[in-house]
Amino acid sequence: MSTSDQNDRLGLERIDAVDAPDQWADIVRRAETGGSAGSNVVAMRRGRGWYLAAAASFVALVGGLVVVTQLRDDDGATPIDQPSTDAVATECADASDLDAIVDLLRSGLPTYDYQPADDIDDLLARSEVVVRAELGSTVREDVVGGPYTSMSITSASVLAIGSTSVVIGDDTVSGFATWSLWPEGAGLDPLADRVSFDGLGVIAFLSADDDVPFGWRPDVEGLIVACGGGPARGVIETPTFLDLSSLDALESQITGVEPDNPVTTEPAPTDPSSPTTTSPTTSPTTDPDGTVPEVAVDDRWTPTCVDRIGSGDAPAADAGLDRFGPLGAVPGLDIVLPAFRANDQAAPAAVNVAVGRVDGGTAVLARPYDGEDTNAYILAVVDDDGSVRWRRCLDGNFAGSMLTAPGADEVTIGEYAPSSGDAAPTWHTFALDTGLDRDPIGVPVGLGERVVDGPFVVFGPTDDRITTSDDRLAVLDLRTGTIGDIAFPPDLGIPAFRHEFEVIGEGRGAFRILQRIDGRQSVVRGVWIDGAWQSDDATILAAAPVRAVNTFDERGWEGHNALGEVVWSRPDLLDIRREGFLSDVSDAVTVMNACREQSDTGCVDGNLFGIDSATGETLWQRSGLRGASAVDDGFAIITNDTSDGWELIDTLTGELVDESQQWPGIETFAQECCGAGDFIWVRRDGGVVFAVNQDHVRVWYPQGRSSVTISVGLAD
Amino acid sequence: MQVDLAVERVRRVYEADHARLWRSLFALSGSRPLADDAVAEAFAQAFRRGDRIDDVAAWVWKSAFAIARGELKQRGRTSGDPLGDRRSAAGGGDDEDIQHLLQRLSALSHDDRELIVLCHVGGWKPRELAPVLGIPAGTLRVRLHRATARAREILEGEDQS
């Protein structure tokens, strides 16, 4: 349980006492009748009569736009009783038509919170491709992850290509989509059926997004339409620096400016054969220390960030730091993060950080974050003695993943192309001893990341298509930099985005695929152990211990074996229904917060429990819901009885280890929630605990390692 | 049987989420009637869509807030006050403490208020909320961090004074 937020709901917990009415009867009545007396919900029906009625409403909605309905079958006769599947065609002839069309395309789109582009260079830099085309049709698609306003295009030509790993041709982009929602309570949805256009031109600044129809998403400021050769308009937002006198003028403006990285690359090939480990698809440079970069200086940071390349003499790994246990009285290191201010911003940006153990030190990645992506970050390694081994001042869009592992000789980070959203990042590597660049890792395009187990990282698809045994998971071994691929289990047949991956049995590279169904429930669909999909129940069960699972409902906590079967049940231990620490595992013990019962006002009789993971038996309990910031290897750091500090307990007994293992100050190992959790959190990596609080990363070492705190400026 | 399954799916979400959803919309709008209508309409529409919805809970929350947003906007256009009848409608049995709390909450922008009630009344975690709202998780976390800071000033500042 996060300490400061254990009861910190800003006073809004008082609203829990407000009686909510029972509306079930009203809901059923509305569903049966198709609407309430007070609402203007219209049940949608197919049929020619409906189309004419819809057309009339559409005319009323857009103020006189001419609508042509085309309802024809193959012999040209107009069906009367058959539902028509033809779209309603909309002519785009003049400025009033364009206004109505923009309103139509804009319908259901949310208000955007975005960072405006500075100029056309900026807008191009954050787009992967810019196309000009005829906008053929649009419809609101209620698909998984949506709904979306999707727009199909024809006669496309590529005007510019940004930084992308997708091969772009004129026929690559056939449409694009953006999230939208038209609640029926707001009236008839004008895009419930496909609307086609005649004479509507478009220029779109696009980024790849596997989650949307067509796989492309327009920039908030990058969707420009016009009727023929007339003046153009932005559909969502309209930047002032674009020449909107016509699409021809805008095209000239675009093609007259070169994007920074006009690159098209082939996606890394995957081997469709049976499971095999292959060599990296990209080769390291002939220089074993990597590519020597120019020394970068970035004065947006304070202190100014200046590259520092390591000498190559890196400390060896320390096996004494591998297991978690009693810690020192004070942190061994206090790494101070620099401040960041973009050139045109008045206030400094928030800086968040990723950390991880590497041999002989700590890898730190600091990134400014100001609501939108800021193209800058610092990647560094700080040795355990407090010296900065190396530091790189990088100009890119960090993808949120820094991959490190014991025994690895490089640090790997993911980097997105500008404003590419959730598109697959490029995985850059840096030599661990010097910080020099090495070649990127060739993860196949279109795959997302799932960290599996220590040095193994599994990349699986994240889109909504059905997966088959022809699809591949890519498995990266961080220790060697090699990527292997494995096929999905046979007959999986579920949309890719519903895959969840869970580690079972640490250190064996074993994992299972879960299919998420209807919210929080998951079922086991495949188990990968020792290099193969296992079907023998005994093998699967032996591979992993029983795990305690929170059902989040009246079933409380259950014990699930590796097949997902329920082996024990504790309906007397209920979910706490709030932010904060839920559970963690130390060997055979699950440490969890739970409530004896739930009332309208929340948790009743909440406590911290130690549960035998195999049987569900209560081993111990400590009174009150607690924060727990590090749990493993037989120990856990929890909040103390007075909630003004922390203590280390033995997870078998729940008792304080000894008097030396107490730390004052609730902020010492605090973890926040709800956005602040990006800046105040705790992570354990082996026997080292990282406590991040705003611009400080405090590194706690095992007891006896250090008795003083060394302060280190990351940019000093 | 199919219809029964669809009803059962919505019923389960109703039993698990209705109270929190209603209170969230009540906190957002300060209006019982608006919360009643938005919640009931969202669930009813979920019924009518049957098994075309994969995640009923996420769909209902998203739709209910969208309906409420539209209604608040409409009230703002007709009355000139975007909060419409929130102050008067918040009464009807709600004690002064609650009314005062909602009035202070109304000092936040709509977007901030929405995030605050979703997390601190609705109980949503940011990583679950991002796909429901259709915005990147990172953007959501930063917005929420700032909204929480602003809300704390407004909600707790008055308590201290």
PDB file of N, CA and C in Angstrom, chain A residues 645-678:
ATOM      1  N   GLY A 645       7.243   5.324   9.240  1.00  0.00           N
ATOM      2  CA  GLY A 645       8.548   4.799   8.854  1.00  0.00           C
ATOM      3  C   GLY A 645       8.397   3.395   8.285  1.00  0.00           C
ATOM      4  N   TRP A 646       9.521   2.714   8.136  1.00  0.00           N
ATOM      5  CA  TRP A 646       9.531   1.404   7.475  1.00  0.00           C
ATOM      6  C   TRP A 646      10.344   0.422   8.308  1.00  0.00           C
ATOM      7  N   GLU A 647      10.065  -0.863   8.069  1.00  0.00           N
ATOM      8  CA  GLU A 647      10.834  -1.905   8.721  1.00  0.00           C
ATOM      9  C   GLU A 647      10.953  -3.104   7.800  1.00  0.00           C
ATOM     10  N   LEU A 648      11.969  -3.907   8.033  1.00  0.00           N
ATOM     11  CA  LEU A 648      12.169  -5.131   7.258  1.00  0.00           C
ATOM     12  C   LEU A 648      11.663  -6.307   8.077  1.00  0.00           C
ATOM     13  N   ILE A 649      10.781  -7.094   7.490  1.00  0.00           N
ATOM     14  CA  ILE A 649      10.234  -8.248   8.203  1.00  0.00           C
ATOM     15  C   ILE A 649      10.672  -9.546   7.533  1.00  0.00           C
ATOM     16  N   ASP A 650      10.602 -10.594   8.307  1.00  0.00           N
ATOM     17  CA  ASP A 650      10.800 -11.949   7.805  1.00  0.00           C
ATOM     18  C   ASP A 650       9.449 -12.406   7.249  1.00  0.00           C
ATOM     19  N   THR A 651       9.387 -12.794   5.996  1.00  0.00           N
ATOM     20  CA  THR A 651       8.088 -13.118   5.405  1.00  0.00           C
ATOM     21  C   THR A 651       7.527 -14.449   5.908  1.00  0.00           C
ATOM     22  N   LEU A 652       8.309 -15.237   6.588  1.00  0.00           N
ATOM     23  CA  LEU A 652       7.770 -16.479   7.162  1.00  0.00           C
ATOM     24  C   LEU A 652       7.017 -16.208   8.455  1.00  0.00           C
ATOM     25  N   THR A 653       7.425 -15.154   9.182  1.00  0.00           N
ATOM     26  CA  THR A 653       6.825 -14.876  10.487  1.00  0.00           C
ATOM     27  C   THR A 653       6.097 -13.551  10.551  1.00  0.00           C
ATOM     28  N   GLY A 654       6.406 -12.642   9.635  1.00  0.00           N
ATOM     29  CA  GLY A 654       5.820 -11.311   9.678  1.00  0.00           C
ATOM     30  C   GLY A 654       6.466 -10.412  10.708  1.00  0.00           C
ATOM     31  N   GLU A 655       7.543 -10.849  11.318  1.00  0.00           N
ATOM     32  CA  GLU A 655       8.144 -10.082  12.418  1.00  0.00           C
ATOM     33  C   GLU A 655       9.364  -9.297  11.948  1.00  0.00           C
ATOM     34  N   LEU A 656       9.621  -8.218  12.673  1.00  0.00           N
ATOM     35  CA  LEU A 656      10.794  -7.390  12.422  1.00  0.00           C
ATOM     36  C   LEU A 656      12.053  -8.255  12.504  1.00  0.00           C
ATOM     37  N   VAL A 657      12.953  -8.077  11.544  1.00  0.00           N
ATOM     38  CA  VAL A 657      14.171  -8.891  11.501  1.00  0.00           C
ATOM     39  C   VAL A 657      15.050  -8.586  12.701  1.00  0.00           C
ATOM     40  N   ASP A 658      15.394  -7.327  12.878  1.00  0.00           N
ATOM     41  CA  ASP A 658      16.093  -6.872  14.078  1.00  0.00           C
ATOM     42  C   ASP A 658      16.038  -5.353  14.117  1.00  0.00           C
ATOM     43  N   GLU A 659      16.489  -4.792  15.233  1.00  0.00           N
ATOM     44  CA  GLU A 659      16.326  -3.351  15.457  1.00  0.00           C
ATOM     45  C   GLU A 659      17.037  -2.503  14.410  1.00  0.00           C
ATOM     46  N   SER A 660      18.055  -3.063  13.772  1.00  0.00           N
ATOM     47  CA  SER A 660      18.800  -2.270  12.778  1.00  0.00           C
ATOM     48  C   SER A 660      18.002  -2.084  11.497  1.00  0.00           C
ATOM     49  N   GLN A 661      16.993  -2.860  11.339  1.00  0.00           N
ATOM     50  CA  GLN A 661      16.235  -2.831  10.090  1.00  0.00           C
ATOM     51  C   GLN A 661      14.967  -1.992  10.223  1.00  0.00           C
ATOM     52  N   GLN A 662      15.149  -0.788  10.698  1.00  0.00           N
ATOM     53  CA  GLN A 662      14.053   0.172  10.800  1.00  0.00           C
ATOM     54  C   GLN A 662      14.556   1.502  10.265  1.00  0.00           C
ATOM     55  N   TRP A 663      13.732   2.175   9.500  1.00  0.00           N
ATOM     56  CA  TRP A 663      14.121   3.440   8.875  1.00  0.00           C
ATOM     57  C   TRP A 663      13.030   4.463   9.115  1.00  0.00           C
ATOM     58  N   PRO A 664      13.382   5.606   9.654  1.00  0.00           N
ATOM     59  CA  PRO A 664      12.373   6.635   9.902  1.00  0.00           C
ATOM     60  C   PRO A 664      11.999   7.354   8.627  1.00  0.00           C
ATOM     61  N   GLY A 665      10.852   8.016   8.698  1.00  0.00           N
ATOM     62  CA  GLY A 665      10.430   8.846   7.568  1.00  0.00           C
ATOM     63  C   GLY A 665       9.603   8.057   6.580  1.00  0.00           C
ATOM     64  N   ILE A 666       8.349   8.436   6.446  1.00  0.00           N
ATOM     65  CA  ILE A 666       7.457   7.695   5.548  1.00  0.00           C
ATOM     66  C   ILE A 666       7.852   7.866   4.097  1.00  0.00           C
ATOM     67  N   GLU A 667       8.628   8.889   3.797  1.00  0.00           N
ATOM     68  CA  GLU A 667       9.029   9.117   2.408  1.00  0.00           C
ATOM     69  C   GLU A 667      10.193   8.216   1.998  1.00  0.00           C
ATOM     70  N   THR A 668      10.810   7.523   2.933  1.00  0.00           N
ATOM     71  CA  THR A 668      12.035   6.775   2.659  1.00  0.00           C
ATOM     72  C   THR A 668      11.846   5.727   1.576  1.00  0.00           C
ATOM     73  N   PHE A 669      10.790   4.935   1.692  1.00  0.00           N
ATOM     74  CA  PHE A 669      10.531   3.925   0.663  1.00  0.00           C
ATOM     75  C   PHE A 669       9.128   4.101   0.099  1.00  0.00           C
ATOM     76  N   ALA A 670       8.719   5.360  -0.023  1.00  0.00           N
ATOM     77  CA  ALA A 670       7.352   5.666  -0.442  1.00  0.00           C
ATOM     78  C   ALA A 670       7.124   5.299  -1.898  1.00  0.00           C
ATOM     79  N   GLN A 671       5.882   4.896  -2.182  1.00  0.00           N
ATOM     80  CA  GLN A 671       5.451   4.683  -3.564  1.00  0.00           C
ATOM     81  C   GLN A 671       4.118   5.387  -3.725  1.00  0.00           C
ATOM     82  N   GLU A 672       4.024   6.220  -4.724  1.00  0.00           N
ATOM     83  CA  GLU A 672       2.797   6.964  -4.934  1.00  0.00           C
ATOM     84  C   GLU A 672       1.961   6.300  -6.013  1.00  0.00           C
ATOM     85  N   CYS A 673       0.751   6.769  -6.150  1.00  0.00           N
ATOM     86  CA  CYS A 673      -0.134   6.262  -7.188  1.00  0.00           C
ATOM     87  C   CYS A 673      -0.575   7.411  -8.067  1.00  0.00           C
ATOM     88  N   CYS A 674      -1.413   7.036  -9.034  1.00  0.00           N
ATOM     89  CA  CYS A 674      -2.210   8.014  -9.754  1.00  0.00           C
ATOM     90  C   CYS A 674      -1.360   9.110 -10.401  1.00  0.00           C
ATOM     91  N   GLY A 675      -0.428   8.753 -11.193  1.00  0.00           N
ATOM     92  CA  GLY A 675       0.378   9.741 -11.894  1.00  0.00           C
ATOM     93  C   GLY A 675       1.643  10.072 -11.139  1.00  0.00           C
ATOM     94  N   ALA A 676       1.508  10.347  -9.859  1.00  0.00           N
ATOM     95  CA  ALA A 676       2.715  10.614  -9.073  1.00  0.00           C
ATOM     96  C   ALA A 676       3.583   9.378  -8.974  1.00  0.00           C
ATOM     97  N   GLY A 677       3.011   8.213  -9.229  1.00  0.00           N
ATOM     98  CA  GLY A 677       3.782   6.982  -9.189  1.00  0.00           C
ATOM     99  C   GLY A 677       4.874   6.920 -10.230  1.00  0.00           C
ATOM    100  N   ASP A 678       4.851   7.808 -11.210  1.00  0.00           N
ATOM    101  CA  ASP A 678       5.949   7.873 -12.175  1.00  0.00           C
ATOM    102  C   ASP A 678       7.175   8.524 -11.579  1.00  0.00           C
TER     103      ASP A 678
END
